[in-house]
């Protein structure tokens, strides 16, 4: 039973290159449906396939919606398709009697929910897709749902670092600044555990690692917005990232991305 479930995990999380012809052959068909026919046609197409293939196709659809350029690209269509993908993963979990297999499909719903939340956040450098309040509200609900699932699945600190960050970034965008501070503190707590586990020093220093510096940066941003910090925690995180950019063992290119993400988020959330 466990061997079959492990194979199932591999099947579900396969990328285009691993899955071979099946997903590769579906790229063009999905792209035509996405561009010319809309989300309902995408869902109808995906639901014609076998259960595991459906989840692979929903993951492929996410890649095409988020990382492809096409006329009429928008987040509402993306949400519709991803909501259907999450429902599919939950349906497959609820249709299973084996606890391990149930956990596999629940984890797929968890991952899809996190990706949906992250994709809707206004913090990605160069991303100019139009976002409205409804997108932040859906992003927040997706983050809160995956926090529940991560508790149920007994996930580790990295999963909670990400999930609480996702909640916090949408709370900031929605003007729920005090709630964002709470979420970012929870994210920071998880990042501190990651730092301890990795044997790195705590605090806002270049050696602390990407997760901890990013968590400090977002918490500092929320505190600055609430008037509880003049911006020093945010600026200290930026400075630590800058000092660590030249050191691959500390973070290197990841640190450059951390700077870009924090600055992009600040410029969009603090609207003059």
PDB file of N, CA and C in Angstrom, residues 203-210 212-214 216-217 232-247 250-252 255-256 259 262:
ATOM      1  N   UNK A 203      19.047  36.930  14.366  1.00  0.00           N
ATOM      2  CA  UNK A 203      19.250  38.365  14.234  1.00  0.00           C
ATOM      3  C   UNK A 203      19.268  38.787  12.781  1.00  0.00           C
ATOM      4  N   UNK A 204      19.392  40.101  12.577  1.00  0.00           N
ATOM      5  CA  UNK A 204      19.374  40.665  11.230  1.00  0.00           C
ATOM      6  C   UNK A 204      20.818  40.852  10.764  1.00  0.00           C
ATOM      7  N   UNK A 205      21.408  39.755  10.313  1.00  0.00           N
ATOM      8  CA  UNK A 205      22.792  39.790   9.844  1.00  0.00           C
ATOM      9  C   UNK A 205      22.880  39.021   8.532  1.00  0.00           C
ATOM     10  N   UNK A 206      23.876  39.278   7.697  1.00  0.00           N
ATOM     11  CA  UNK A 206      23.980  38.582   6.405  1.00  0.00           C
ATOM     12  C   UNK A 206      24.048  37.067   6.545  1.00  0.00           C
ATOM     13  N   UNK A 207      24.578  36.594   7.661  1.00  0.00           N
ATOM     14  CA  UNK A 207      24.735  35.152   7.855  1.00  0.00           C
ATOM     15  C   UNK A 207      23.441  34.459   8.249  1.00  0.00           C
ATOM     16  N   UNK A 208      22.393  35.226   8.535  1.00  0.00           N
ATOM     17  CA  UNK A 208      21.167  34.650   9.091  1.00  0.00           C
ATOM     18  C   UNK A 208      20.416  33.768   8.098  1.00  0.00           C
ATOM     19  N   UNK A 209      20.559  34.033   6.818  1.00  0.00           N
ATOM     20  CA  UNK A 209      19.859  33.241   5.821  1.00  0.00           C
ATOM     21  C   UNK A 209      18.658  33.962   5.231  1.00  0.00           C
ATOM     22  N   UNK A 210      18.266  33.531   4.031  1.00  0.00           N
ATOM     23  CA  UNK A 210      17.211  34.206   3.264  1.00  0.00           C
ATOM     24  C   UNK A 210      15.904  34.282   4.041  1.00  0.00           C
ATOM     25  N   UNK A 212      15.048  34.110   7.244  1.00  0.00           N
ATOM     26  CA  UNK A 212      14.985  34.972   8.426  1.00  0.00           C
ATOM     27  C   UNK A 212      15.043  36.445   8.034  1.00  0.00           C
ATOM     28  N   UNK A 213      15.901  36.796   7.090  1.00  0.00           N
ATOM     29  CA  UNK A 213      15.994  38.196   6.672  1.00  0.00           C
ATOM     30  C   UNK A 213      14.704  38.645   5.996  1.00  0.00           C
ATOM     31  N   UNK A 214      14.114  37.785   5.168  1.00  0.00           N
ATOM     32  CA  UNK A 214      12.857  38.147   4.523  1.00  0.00           C
ATOM     33  C   UNK A 214      11.754  38.333   5.565  1.00  0.00           C
ATOM     34  N   UNK A 216      12.103  39.218   8.706  1.00  0.00           N
ATOM     35  CA  UNK A 216      12.355  40.496   9.392  1.00  0.00           C
ATOM     36  C   UNK A 216      11.915  41.668   8.512  1.00  0.00           C
ATOM     37  N   UNK A 217      12.209  41.584   7.223  1.00  0.00           N
ATOM     38  CA  UNK A 217      11.848  42.663   6.324  1.00  0.00           C
ATOM     39  C   UNK A 217      10.349  42.900   6.258  1.00  0.00           C
ATOM     40  N   UNK A 232      13.392  51.016  10.608  1.00  0.00           N
ATOM     41  CA  UNK A 232      14.740  50.496  10.842  1.00  0.00           C
ATOM     42  C   UNK A 232      14.823  48.980  10.620  1.00  0.00           C
ATOM     43  N   UNK A 233      13.795  48.231  11.036  1.00  0.00           N
ATOM     44  CA  UNK A 233      13.854  46.776  10.860  1.00  0.00           C
ATOM     45  C   UNK A 233      13.824  46.414   9.382  1.00  0.00           C
ATOM     46  N   UNK A 234      12.978  47.110   8.637  1.00  0.00           N
ATOM     47  CA  UNK A 234      12.930  46.892   7.188  1.00  0.00           C
ATOM     48  C   UNK A 234      14.269  47.245   6.556  1.00  0.00           C
ATOM     49  N   UNK A 235      14.809  48.415   6.890  1.00  0.00           N
ATOM     50  CA  UNK A 235      16.075  48.854   6.305  1.00  0.00           C
ATOM     51  C   UNK A 235      17.229  47.961   6.737  1.00  0.00           C
ATOM     52  N   UNK A 236      17.190  47.476   7.962  1.00  0.00           N
ATOM     53  CA  UNK A 236      18.243  46.573   8.426  1.00  0.00           C
ATOM     54  C   UNK A 236      18.237  45.264   7.643  1.00  0.00           C
ATOM     55  N   UNK A 237      17.031  44.780   7.316  1.00  0.00           N
ATOM     56  CA  UNK A 237      16.934  43.557   6.521  1.00  0.00           C
ATOM     57  C   UNK A 237      17.488  43.792   5.115  1.00  0.00           C
ATOM     58  N   UNK A 238      17.142  44.931   4.515  1.00  0.00           N
ATOM     59  CA  UNK A 238      17.665  45.275   3.194  1.00  0.00           C
ATOM     60  C   UNK A 238      19.189  45.353   3.234  1.00  0.00           C
ATOM     61  N   UNK A 239      19.722  46.011   4.263  1.00  0.00           N
ATOM     62  CA  UNK A 239      21.172  46.157   4.375  1.00  0.00           C
ATOM     63  C   UNK A 239      21.859  44.803   4.531  1.00  0.00           C
ATOM     64  N   UNK A 240      21.278  43.931   5.341  1.00  0.00           N
ATOM     65  CA  UNK A 240      21.865  42.597   5.530  1.00  0.00           C
ATOM     66  C   UNK A 240      21.841  41.805   4.226  1.00  0.00           C
ATOM     67  N   UNK A 241      20.735  41.904   3.484  1.00  0.00           N
ATOM     68  CA  UNK A 241      20.681  41.268   2.170  1.00  0.00           C
ATOM     69  C   UNK A 241      21.793  41.815   1.265  1.00  0.00           C
ATOM     70  N   UNK A 242      21.944  43.149   1.261  1.00  0.00           N
ATOM     71  CA  UNK A 242      22.948  43.775   0.403  1.00  0.00           C
ATOM     72  C   UNK A 242      24.354  43.308   0.752  1.00  0.00           C
ATOM     73  N   UNK A 243      24.624  43.195   2.038  1.00  0.00           N
ATOM     74  CA  UNK A 243      25.957  42.776   2.473  1.00  0.00           C
ATOM     75  C   UNK A 243      26.244  41.322   2.117  1.00  0.00           C
ATOM     76  N   UNK A 244      25.182  40.525   2.004  1.00  0.00           N
ATOM     77  CA  UNK A 244      25.367  39.100   1.732  1.00  0.00           C
ATOM     78  C   UNK A 244      25.305  38.705   0.275  1.00  0.00           C
ATOM     79  N   UNK A 245      25.001  39.674  -0.615  1.00  0.00           N
ATOM     80  CA  UNK A 245      24.820  39.348  -2.027  1.00  0.00           C
ATOM     81  C   UNK A 245      26.064  38.704  -2.624  1.00  0.00           C
ATOM     82  N   UNK A 246      27.233  39.146  -2.216  1.00  0.00           N
ATOM     83  CA  UNK A 246      28.480  38.649  -2.815  1.00  0.00           C
ATOM     84  C   UNK A 246      28.957  37.327  -2.220  1.00  0.00           C
ATOM     85  N   UNK A 247      28.190  36.784  -1.302  1.00  0.00           N
ATOM     86  CA  UNK A 247      28.635  35.570  -0.619  1.00  0.00           C
ATOM     87  C   UNK A 247      27.644  34.435  -0.879  1.00  0.00           C
ATOM     88  N   UNK A 250      26.085  32.490   1.969  1.00  0.00           N
ATOM     89  CA  UNK A 250      25.060  33.150   2.781  1.00  0.00           C
ATOM     90  C   UNK A 250      23.735  33.263   2.045  1.00  0.00           C
ATOM     91  N   UNK A 251      23.793  33.514   0.754  1.00  0.00           N
ATOM     92  CA  UNK A 251      22.545  33.649   0.007  1.00  0.00           C
ATOM     93  C   UNK A 251      22.728  34.022  -1.437  1.00  0.00           C
ATOM     94  N   UNK A 252      23.723  34.858  -1.744  1.00  0.00           N
ATOM     95  CA  UNK A 252      24.025  35.214  -3.123  1.00  0.00           C
ATOM     96  C   UNK A 252      22.842  35.763  -3.890  1.00  0.00           C
ATOM     97  N   UNK A 255      19.612  36.543  -2.167  1.00  0.00           N
ATOM     98  CA  UNK A 255      19.581  37.807  -1.433  1.00  0.00           C
ATOM     99  C   UNK A 255      19.198  38.962  -2.355  1.00  0.00           C
ATOM    100  N   UNK A 256      19.683  38.941  -3.584  1.00  0.00           N
ATOM    101  CA  UNK A 256      19.284  39.971  -4.554  1.00  0.00           C
ATOM    102  C   UNK A 256      17.779  39.929  -4.779  1.00  0.00           C
ATOM    103  N   UNK A 259      15.897  41.459  -1.776  1.00  0.00           N
ATOM    104  CA  UNK A 259      15.864  42.924  -1.843  1.00  0.00           C
ATOM    105  C   UNK A 259      14.782  43.384  -2.813  1.00  0.00           C
ATOM    106  N   UNK A 262      11.159  42.772  -1.457  1.00  0.00           N
ATOM    107  CA  UNK A 262      10.760  43.684  -0.384  1.00  0.00           C
ATOM    108  C   UNK A 262      10.513  45.092  -0.915  1.00  0.00           C
TER     109      UNK A 262
END
